[in-house]
mmCIF file of C-alpha atoms in Angstrom:
data_model
loop_
_atom_site.group_PDB
_atom_site.id
_atom_site.type_symbol
_atom_site.label_atom_id
_atom_site.label_comp_id
_atom_site.label_asym_id
_atom_site.label_seq_id
_atom_site.Cartn_x
_atom_site.Cartn_y
_atom_site.Cartn_z
ATOM 1 C CA MET A 1 -1.500 2.920 -34.454
ATOM 2 C CA GLU A 2 -3.808 0.210 -33.151
ATOM 3 C CA GLN A 3 -0.897 -1.833 -31.813
ATOM 4 C CA ALA A 4 0.516 1.245 -30.094
ATOM 5 C CA LEU A 5 -2.845 1.808 -28.391
ATOM 6 C CA VAL A 6 -2.891 -1.809 -27.242
ATOM 7 C CA ASP A 7 0.651 -1.502 -25.847
ATOM 8 C CA ILE A 8 -0.197 1.718 -24.001
ATOM 9 C CA THR A 9 -3.381 0.207 -22.592
ATOM 10 C CA LEU A 10 -1.486 -2.853 -21.368
ATOM 11 C CA ILE A 11 1.132 -0.692 -19.658
ATOM 12 C CA LEU A 12 -1.579 1.399 -17.983
ATOM 13 C CA ASP A 13 -3.384 -1.769 -16.926
ATOM 14 C CA SER A 14 -0.175 -3.033 -15.326
ATOM 15 C CA THR A 15 0.270 0.406 -13.738
ATOM 16 C CA VAL A 16 -3.074 0.084 -11.967
ATOM 17 C CA ARG A 17 -2.339 -3.426 -10.737
ATOM 18 C CA LEU A 18 1.124 -2.554 -9.455
ATOM 19 C CA ALA A 19 -0.038 0.690 -7.808
ATOM 20 C CA VAL A 20 -2.752 -0.920 -5.652
ATOM 21 C CA PRO A 21 -0.551 -2.068 -2.713
ATOM 22 C CA LEU A 22 1.241 1.295 -2.815
ATOM 23 C CA ILE A 23 -2.058 3.185 -2.661
ATOM 24 C CA LEU A 24 -3.329 1.151 0.289
ATOM 25 C CA ALA A 25 -0.034 1.374 2.196
ATOM 26 C CA CYS A 26 0.258 5.103 1.448
ATOM 27 C CA LEU A 27 -3.263 5.816 2.718
ATOM 28 C CA ALA A 28 -2.517 3.661 5.760
ATOM 29 C CA GLY A 29 0.552 5.747 6.526
ATOM 30 C CA LEU A 30 -1.462 8.915 5.963
ATOM 31 C CA TYR A 31 -3.804 8.118 8.850
ATOM 32 C CA SER A 32 -1.039 7.249 11.298
ATOM 33 C CA GLU A 33 1.210 10.176 10.387
ATOM 34 C CA ARG A 34 -1.664 12.644 10.471
ATOM 35 C CA ALA A 35 -2.244 11.424 14.029
ATOM 36 C CA GLY A 36 1.412 11.995 14.941
ATOM 37 C CA ILE A 37 2.658 8.384 14.626
ATOM 38 C CA VAL A 38 5.585 7.746 12.284
ATOM 39 C CA ASP A 39 5.001 4.316 10.761
ATOM 40 C CA ILE A 40 8.212 3.005 9.234
ATOM 41 C CA GLY A 41 6.733 -0.422 9.940
ATOM 42 C CA LEU A 42 4.421 -0.305 6.917
ATOM 43 C CA GLU A 43 6.815 -2.624 5.124
ATOM 44 C CA GLY A 44 6.618 -5.214 7.873
ATOM 45 C CA LYS A 45 2.828 -4.940 8.099
ATOM 46 C CA LEU A 46 2.509 -5.462 4.346
ATOM 47 C CA LEU A 47 4.695 -8.547 4.565
ATOM 48 C CA ALA A 48 2.902 -9.961 7.610
ATOM 49 C CA GLY A 49 -0.489 -9.325 6.014
ATOM 50 C CA ALA A 50 0.593 -11.018 2.798
ATOM 51 C CA PHE A 51 1.826 -14.120 4.622
ATOM 52 C CA ALA A 52 -1.186 -14.415 6.936
ATOM 53 C CA ALA A 53 -3.605 -14.003 4.026
ATOM 54 C CA ALA A 54 -1.891 -16.635 1.875
ATOM 55 C CA ALA A 55 -1.512 -19.083 4.759
ATOM 56 C CA MET A 56 -5.147 -18.796 5.846
ATOM 57 C CA SER A 57 -6.387 -18.989 2.272
ATOM 58 C CA ALA A 58 -4.280 -22.096 1.616
ATOM 59 C CA VAL A 59 -5.590 -23.835 4.746
ATOM 60 C CA THR A 60 -9.273 -22.848 4.517
ATOM 61 C CA GLY A 61 -9.714 -22.440 0.758
ATOM 62 C CA SER A 62 -11.368 -19.042 1.256
ATOM 63 C CA ALA A 63 -9.889 -15.772 -0.004
ATOM 64 C CA TRP A 64 -12.213 -13.815 2.302
ATOM 65 C CA LEU A 65 -10.887 -15.600 5.380
ATOM 66 C CA GLY A 66 -7.408 -14.957 4.022
ATOM 67 C CA LEU A 67 -8.230 -11.252 3.787
ATOM 68 C CA LEU A 68 -9.411 -11.217 7.407
ATOM 69 C CA ALA A 69 -6.222 -12.996 8.474
ATOM 70 C CA GLY A 70 -4.115 -10.414 6.634
ATOM 71 C CA ILE A 71 -5.928 -7.592 8.412
ATOM 72 C CA GLY A 72 -5.559 -9.453 11.725
ATOM 73 C CA ALA A 73 -1.792 -9.776 11.278
ATOM 74 C CA ALA A 74 -1.489 -6.077 10.489
ATOM 75 C CA LEU A 75 -3.618 -5.264 13.552
ATOM 76 C CA LEU A 76 -1.267 -7.320 15.723
ATOM 77 C CA PHE A 77 1.764 -5.453 14.388
ATOM 78 C CA SER A 78 -0.015 -2.104 14.799
ATOM 79 C CA GLY A 79 -0.852 -3.044 18.381
ATOM 80 C CA ILE A 80 2.820 -3.725 19.094
ATOM 81 C CA HIS A 81 3.786 -0.444 17.451
ATOM 82 C CA GLY A 82 1.144 1.415 19.431
ATOM 83 C CA LEU A 83 2.208 -0.162 22.708
ATOM 84 C CA ALA A 84 5.845 0.754 22.099
ATOM 85 C CA SER A 85 5.306 4.277 20.777
ATOM 86 C CA ILE A 86 2.131 5.467 22.561
ATOM 87 C CA ASN A 87 2.062 3.712 25.926
ATOM 88 C CA PHE A 88 5.799 3.254 26.501
ATOM 89 C CA LYS A 89 6.774 6.541 24.762
ATOM 90 C CA GLY A 90 9.437 4.723 22.743
ATOM 91 C CA ASN A 91 11.160 5.878 19.585
ATOM 92 C CA GLN A 92 8.640 5.374 16.777
ATOM 93 C CA THR A 93 11.231 4.934 14.053
ATOM 94 C CA ILE A 94 13.104 2.237 15.949
ATOM 95 C CA SER A 95 9.831 0.466 16.742
ATOM 96 C CA GLY A 96 8.861 0.472 13.056
ATOM 97 C CA VAL A 97 12.247 -0.821 11.912
ATOM 98 C CA ALA A 98 12.091 -3.584 14.510
ATOM 99 C CA LEU A 99 8.676 -4.635 13.183
ATOM 100 C CA ASN A 100 10.110 -4.813 9.674
ATOM 101 C CA PHE A 101 12.895 -7.148 10.805
ATOM 102 C CA LEU A 102 10.425 -9.198 12.829
ATOM 103 C CA ALA A 103 8.111 -9.639 9.851
ATOM 104 C CA ALA A 104 10.942 -10.598 7.501
ATOM 105 C CA GLY A 105 12.229 -13.308 9.823
ATOM 106 C CA LEU A 106 8.911 -14.526 11.194
ATOM 107 C CA THR A 107 7.200 -15.017 7.840
ATOM 108 C CA THR A 108 10.118 -17.078 6.514
ATOM 109 C CA PHE A 109 10.311 -19.144 9.704
ATOM 110 C CA LEU A 110 6.572 -19.833 9.880
ATOM 111 C CA GLY A 111 6.364 -20.551 6.167
ATOM 112 C CA GLN A 112 9.099 -23.146 6.437
ATOM 113 C CA SER A 113 7.696 -24.624 9.650
ATOM 114 C CA TRP A 114 4.120 -24.906 8.416
ATOM 115 C CA PHE A 115 4.459 -25.662 4.718
ATOM 116 C CA HIS A 116 8.059 -26.915 4.310
ATOM 117 C CA ARG A 117 8.531 -24.974 1.070
ATOM 118 C CA GLY A 118 11.450 -22.761 1.970
ATOM 119 C CA GLY A 119 9.249 -19.996 3.321
ATOM 120 C CA TYR A 120 6.732 -20.169 0.479
ATOM 121 C CA THR A 121 3.061 -21.041 0.849
ATOM 122 C CA PRO A 122 1.323 -23.512 -1.495
ATOM 123 C CA GLN A 123 0.097 -22.167 -4.831
ATOM 124 C CA LEU A 124 -3.432 -20.809 -4.619
ATOM 125 C CA SER A 125 -6.219 -21.169 -7.154
ATOM 126 C CA GLY A 126 -9.971 -20.802 -7.566
ATOM 127 C CA ASP A 127 -11.756 -19.484 -4.464
ATOM 128 C CA GLN A 128 -8.434 -19.229 -2.647
ATOM 129 C CA ARG A 129 -7.743 -16.035 -4.599
ATOM 130 C CA PHE A 130 -9.618 -12.855 -5.487
ATOM 131 C CA ASN A 131 -10.288 -13.265 -9.185
ATOM 132 C CA PRO A 132 -10.887 -10.540 -11.795
ATOM 133 C CA ILE A 133 -14.361 -9.031 -12.063
ATOM 134 C CA THR A 134 -15.867 -8.373 -15.482
ATOM 135 C CA LEU A 135 -17.897 -5.175 -15.332
ATOM 136 C CA PRO A 136 -21.281 -4.864 -17.107
ATOM 137 C CA PHE A 137 -21.108 -4.640 -20.926
ATOM 138 C CA ALA A 138 -17.325 -5.124 -20.943
ATOM 139 C CA ASN A 139 -17.543 -8.112 -23.290
ATOM 140 C CA GLU A 140 -19.953 -6.318 -25.610
ATOM 141 C CA LEU A 141 -17.843 -3.150 -25.800
ATOM 142 C CA ARG A 142 -14.388 -4.697 -26.137
ATOM 143 C CA GLU A 143 -14.446 -4.454 -29.957
ATOM 144 C CA VAL A 144 -15.339 -0.742 -29.924
ATOM 145 C CA PRO A 145 -12.243 1.248 -30.976
ATOM 146 C CA ILE A 146 -10.330 3.068 -28.236
ATOM 147 C CA LEU A 147 -13.107 3.537 -25.627
ATOM 148 C CA GLY A 148 -14.165 -0.105 -25.727
ATOM 149 C CA GLN A 149 -10.579 -1.272 -25.415
ATOM 150 C CA ILE A 150 -9.967 1.089 -22.494
ATOM 151 C CA TYR A 151 -13.134 -0.060 -20.703
ATOM 152 C CA TRP A 152 -12.399 -3.734 -21.305
ATOM 153 C CA GLU A 153 -8.679 -3.754 -20.497
ATOM 154 C CA LEU A 154 -8.128 -0.799 -18.175
ATOM 155 C CA ILE A 155 -11.327 -0.364 -16.152
ATOM 156 C CA SER A 156 -12.859 -3.846 -16.159
ATOM 157 C CA GLY A 157 -11.084 -7.081 -15.286
ATOM 158 C CA HIS A 158 -9.632 -6.159 -11.897
ATOM 159 C CA ASN A 159 -10.272 -7.868 -8.591
ATOM 160 C CA ILE A 160 -12.383 -6.327 -5.848
ATOM 161 C CA ILE A 161 -9.390 -5.092 -3.810
ATOM 162 C CA THR A 162 -8.296 -2.926 -6.745
ATOM 163 C CA TYR A 163 -11.624 -1.109 -6.789
ATOM 164 C CA VAL A 164 -11.580 -0.806 -2.984
ATOM 165 C CA ALA A 165 -8.137 0.848 -3.146
ATOM 166 C CA PHE A 166 -9.299 3.538 -5.554
ATOM 167 C CA ILE A 167 -12.545 4.125 -3.653
ATOM 168 C CA ALA A 168 -10.528 4.497 -0.439
ATOM 169 C CA VAL A 169 -8.843 7.656 -1.769
ATOM 170 C CA PRO A 170 -11.939 9.942 -1.871
ATOM 171 C CA VAL A 171 -13.258 8.264 1.281
ATOM 172 C CA THR A 172 -10.008 9.121 3.072
ATOM 173 C CA ALA A 173 -10.151 12.713 1.823
ATOM 174 C CA TRP A 174 -13.728 13.009 3.093
ATOM 175 C CA VAL A 175 -12.940 11.443 6.478
ATOM 176 C CA LEU A 176 -9.866 13.578 7.114
ATOM 177 C CA PHE A 177 -11.170 16.922 5.863
ATOM 178 C CA ARG A 178 -14.959 16.746 6.182
ATOM 179 C CA THR A 179 -15.677 14.935 9.445
ATOM 180 C CA ARG A 180 -15.268 15.717 13.144
ATOM 181 C CA PHE A 181 -13.157 12.591 13.564
ATOM 182 C CA GLY A 182 -10.817 13.739 10.781
ATOM 183 C CA LEU A 183 -10.506 17.191 12.335
ATOM 184 C CA ARG A 184 -9.557 15.669 15.669
ATOM 185 C CA LEU A 185 -7.158 13.252 14.019
ATOM 186 C CA ARG A 186 -5.332 16.047 12.230
ATOM 187 C CA ALA A 187 -5.338 18.150 15.379
ATOM 188 C CA VAL A 188 -3.740 15.406 17.465
ATOM 189 C CA GLY A 189 -0.932 15.244 14.918
ATOM 190 C CA GLU A 190 -0.370 18.976 15.104
ATOM 191 C CA ASN A 191 -1.083 19.889 18.739
ATOM 192 C CA PRO A 192 -1.938 16.966 21.007
ATOM 193 C CA LYS A 193 -1.855 19.198 24.071
ATOM 194 C CA ALA A 194 -4.781 21.243 22.733
ATOM 195 C CA ILE A 195 -6.753 18.052 22.079
ATOM 196 C CA ASP A 196 -6.001 16.815 25.597
ATOM 197 C CA THR A 197 -7.043 20.159 27.086
ATOM 198 C CA ALA A 198 -10.374 19.853 25.279
ATOM 199 C CA GLY A 199 -10.983 16.581 27.128
ATOM 200 C CA ILE A 200 -10.342 14.267 24.167
ATOM 201 C CA SER A 201 -8.092 11.245 24.639
ATOM 202 C CA VAL A 202 -4.874 11.542 22.636
ATOM 203 C CA THR A 203 -4.115 7.883 23.241
ATOM 204 C CA LEU A 204 -7.517 6.748 21.959
ATOM 205 C CA LEU A 205 -7.294 8.869 18.814
ATOM 206 C CA ARG A 206 -3.844 7.584 17.982
ATOM 207 C CA TYR A 207 -4.894 3.982 18.500
ATOM 208 C CA GLN A 208 -7.925 4.566 16.260
ATOM 209 C CA ALA A 209 -5.564 5.883 13.579
ATOM 210 C CA LEU A 210 -3.370 2.789 13.954
ATOM 211 C CA ILE A 211 -6.414 0.517 13.624
ATOM 212 C CA ILE A 212 -7.396 2.191 10.336
ATOM 213 C CA THR A 213 -3.766 1.967 9.242
ATOM 214 C CA ALA A 214 -3.723 -1.756 9.978
ATOM 215 C CA VAL A 215 -6.933 -2.431 8.069
ATOM 216 C CA LEU A 216 -5.680 -0.651 4.951
ATOM 217 C CA VAL A 217 -2.171 -2.070 4.969
ATOM 218 C CA GLY A 218 -3.528 -5.531 5.807
ATOM 219 C CA ILE A 219 -5.735 -5.364 2.720
ATOM 220 C CA GLY A 220 -2.680 -4.258 0.747
ATOM 221 C CA GLY A 221 -0.693 -7.236 2.004
ATOM 222 C CA ALA A 222 -3.535 -9.618 1.168
ATOM 223 C CA TYR A 223 -3.636 -8.133 -2.329
ATOM 224 C CA LEU A 224 -0.001 -9.061 -2.876
ATOM 225 C CA SER A 225 -0.416 -12.734 -2.041
ATOM 226 C CA ILE A 226 -4.016 -13.699 -2.861
ATOM 227 C CA ALA A 227 -4.975 -11.271 -5.607
ATOM 228 C CA GLN A 228 -1.948 -10.088 -7.576
ATOM 229 C CA SER A 229 -0.036 -13.329 -6.962
ATOM 230 C CA ALA A 230 -1.048 -16.914 -6.251
ATOM 231 C CA GLY A 231 0.714 -17.376 -2.942
ATOM 232 C CA PHE A 232 3.341 -15.941 -0.628
ATOM 233 C CA ASN A 233 7.050 -15.844 -1.310
ATOM 234 C CA ASN A 234 9.905 -14.509 0.783
ATOM 235 C CA ASN A 235 10.135 -10.719 1.037
ATOM 236 C CA MET A 236 7.350 -10.277 -1.503
ATOM 237 C CA SER A 237 6.603 -6.751 -0.266
ATOM 238 C CA ALA A 238 9.958 -5.849 -1.876
ATOM 239 C CA GLY A 239 10.272 -2.382 -0.349
ATOM 240 C CA ARG A 240 6.744 -1.257 -1.237
ATOM 241 C CA GLY A 241 6.177 -0.027 2.309
ATOM 242 C CA TYR A 242 9.166 2.273 2.018
ATOM 243 C CA ILE A 243 8.060 3.494 -1.403
ATOM 244 C CA ALA A 244 4.602 4.196 0.048
ATOM 245 C CA LEU A 245 6.217 6.349 2.734
ATOM 246 C CA ALA A 246 8.216 8.178 0.060
ATOM 247 C CA ALA A 247 5.007 8.719 -1.921
ATOM 248 C CA LEU A 248 3.331 10.080 1.205
ATOM 249 C CA ILE A 249 6.112 12.621 1.725
ATOM 250 C CA PHE A 250 6.125 13.504 -1.973
ATOM 251 C CA ALA A 251 2.339 14.069 -1.797
ATOM 252 C CA LYS A 252 2.787 16.174 1.355
ATOM 253 C CA TRP A 253 0.381 14.046 3.344
ATOM 254 C CA ARG A 254 -2.646 14.606 1.062
ATOM 255 C CA PRO A 255 -4.793 11.767 -0.358
ATOM 256 C CA GLY A 256 -5.292 13.039 -3.923
ATOM 257 C CA PRO A 257 -1.642 13.728 -4.695
ATOM 258 C CA ALA A 258 -0.754 10.461 -2.935
ATOM 259 C CA LEU A 259 -2.863 8.571 -5.489
ATOM 260 C CA LEU A 260 -1.083 10.284 -8.382
ATOM 261 C CA VAL A 261 2.358 9.589 -6.938
ATOM 262 C CA CYS A 262 1.525 5.909 -6.361
ATOM 263 C CA LEU A 263 0.282 5.644 -9.938
ATOM 264 C CA MET A 264 3.533 7.212 -11.110
ATOM 265 C CA PHE A 265 5.568 4.617 -9.217
ATOM 266 C CA GLY A 266 3.263 1.920 -10.569
ATOM 267 C CA PHE A 267 3.858 3.190 -14.097
ATOM 268 C CA LEU A 268 7.632 3.103 -13.628
ATOM 269 C CA ASP A 269 7.386 -0.438 -12.302
ATOM 270 C CA ALA A 270 5.225 -1.488 -15.253
ATOM 271 C CA PHE A 271 7.535 0.293 -17.687
ATOM 272 C CA GLN A 272 10.625 -1.464 -16.364
ATOM 273 C CA PHE A 273 8.947 -4.828 -16.981
ATOM 274 C CA ARG A 274 8.275 -3.831 -20.599
ATOM 275 C CA ILE A 275 11.825 -2.690 -21.367
ATOM 276 C CA GLN A 276 13.654 -5.626 -19.817
ATOM 277 C CA GLY A 277 15.730 -7.380 -22.470
ATOM 278 C CA GLN A 278 15.415 -4.474 -24.929
ATOM 279 C CA SER A 279 18.458 -3.046 -26.714
ATOM 280 C CA PHE A 280 18.969 0.718 -26.571
ATOM 281 C CA PRO A 281 20.900 2.894 -29.042
ATOM 282 C CA LEU A 282 24.572 3.371 -28.162
ATOM 283 C CA ILE A 283 24.412 1.403 -24.889
ATOM 284 C CA GLY A 284 22.878 -1.873 -26.079
ATOM 285 C CA GLU A 285 21.034 -4.147 -23.661
ATOM 286 C CA VAL A 286 20.851 -2.879 -20.088
ATOM 287 C CA PRO A 287 21.216 -5.477 -17.284
ATOM 288 C CA VAL A 288 17.896 -6.549 -15.798
ATOM 289 C CA GLN A 289 19.021 -5.552 -12.312
ATOM 290 C CA ALA A 290 19.609 -1.963 -13.444
ATOM 291 C CA ILE A 291 16.152 -1.794 -15.027
ATOM 292 C CA GLN A 292 14.519 -3.205 -11.888
ATOM 293 C CA ALA A 293 16.208 -0.524 -9.808
ATOM 294 C CA LEU A 294 14.593 2.348 -11.739
ATOM 295 C CA PRO A 295 11.600 2.923 -9.388
ATOM 296 C CA TYR A 296 13.898 2.967 -6.365
ATOM 297 C CA ILE A 297 16.383 5.304 -8.011
ATOM 298 C CA LEU A 298 13.551 7.700 -8.824
ATOM 299 C CA THR A 299 12.442 7.569 -5.185
ATOM 300 C CA VAL A 300 15.869 8.760 -4.060
ATOM 301 C CA ILE A 301 16.014 11.475 -6.737
ATOM 302 C CA LEU A 302 12.566 12.828 -5.899
ATOM 303 C CA LEU A 303 13.212 12.919 -2.170
ATOM 304 C CA ALA A 304 16.642 14.483 -2.735
ATOM 305 C CA GLY A 305 15.254 17.762 -3.963
ATOM 306 C CA PHE A 306 12.440 17.696 -6.507
ATOM 307 C CA ILE A 307 9.453 17.874 -4.184
ATOM 308 C CA GLY A 308 9.968 21.253 -2.571
ATOM 309 C CA ARG A 309 9.520 21.643 1.143
ATOM 310 C CA ALA A 310 7.406 18.896 2.704
ATOM 311 C CA VAL A 311 6.410 19.718 6.269
ATOM 312 C CA ALA A 312 5.218 16.785 8.344
ATOM 313 C CA PRO A 313 2.581 17.171 11.078
ATOM 314 C CA LYS A 314 4.252 19.037 13.944
ATOM 315 C CA ALA A 315 3.769 16.312 16.533
ATOM 316 C CA SER A 316 4.761 13.487 14.190
ATOM 317 C CA GLY A 317 7.195 11.127 15.868
ATOM 318 C CA ILE A 318 6.981 12.885 19.247
ATOM 319 C CA PRO A 319 5.528 10.853 22.130
ATOM 320 C CA TYR A 320 2.900 12.761 24.070
ATOM 321 C CA THR A 321 3.201 12.960 27.833
ATOM 322 C CA LYS A 322 0.171 14.275 29.644
ATOM 323 C CA GLU A 323 0.928 17.092 32.048
ATOM 324 C CA ARG A 324 -0.273 16.618 35.582
#
């Protein structure tokens, strides 16, 4: 019984760690899509943020400067996306896909050019990374049955970005549904003409949404390389940006359900790590590649018909042209 509790706690702990970049990317996409901007480029922004954070941290020795660099890279990519989709009225999906290709090639090229490690950055340690934080009384309570183990293993021992990600969920809900800015942001995603008629700049609101998107996804990218891992490696976002978009659709563009969906994907990811190499009745040992594909297979199944009708903001993906 005690061993089973330990195993469950470890899986849930891994769930939290693996869900963090999904939560941040999903919330990032929530802001942009609520403002009427389809952001397929979340994957590229995650990757760019991860590389910039690891590179800056490796050069300066500071994880905080790495975090700022990750946010800066995401802001640059968001600026390009905004210029293409807001100012030039381009196709938002094509712009996002182009950013994903750009990030994949640019991070590998710069990594090889700067560090000569095949696209990898040097291994990070010490102050170059965000290290786990031990919460008050965690050491004293770790021997307490059940509750102590949960507090020690599941709640304590995470880095600061993990706690920021979970705090960002209620903050996002409050901003979007309890503030004037959130009301305007949602309105510009539903009826930008009405917002424009009221004398509010549609362009400004959408750029503000993209800035918030960049900050969140940049933090998510930094988490991948200088918190969860100890450096950058090629394509380390591994489709998380796309999964975050799927989670956003599954949650129907609401912060609370988005958190639950991201935790579900995190659990599946953690579970597939635990069952790799295990033998199953009748079928024996399943290839590792098939186990690793489980979260992605579930994404396809859920989007294929298990989520009901998910209606995006009415103006999502539609460039706004001001009438003269």
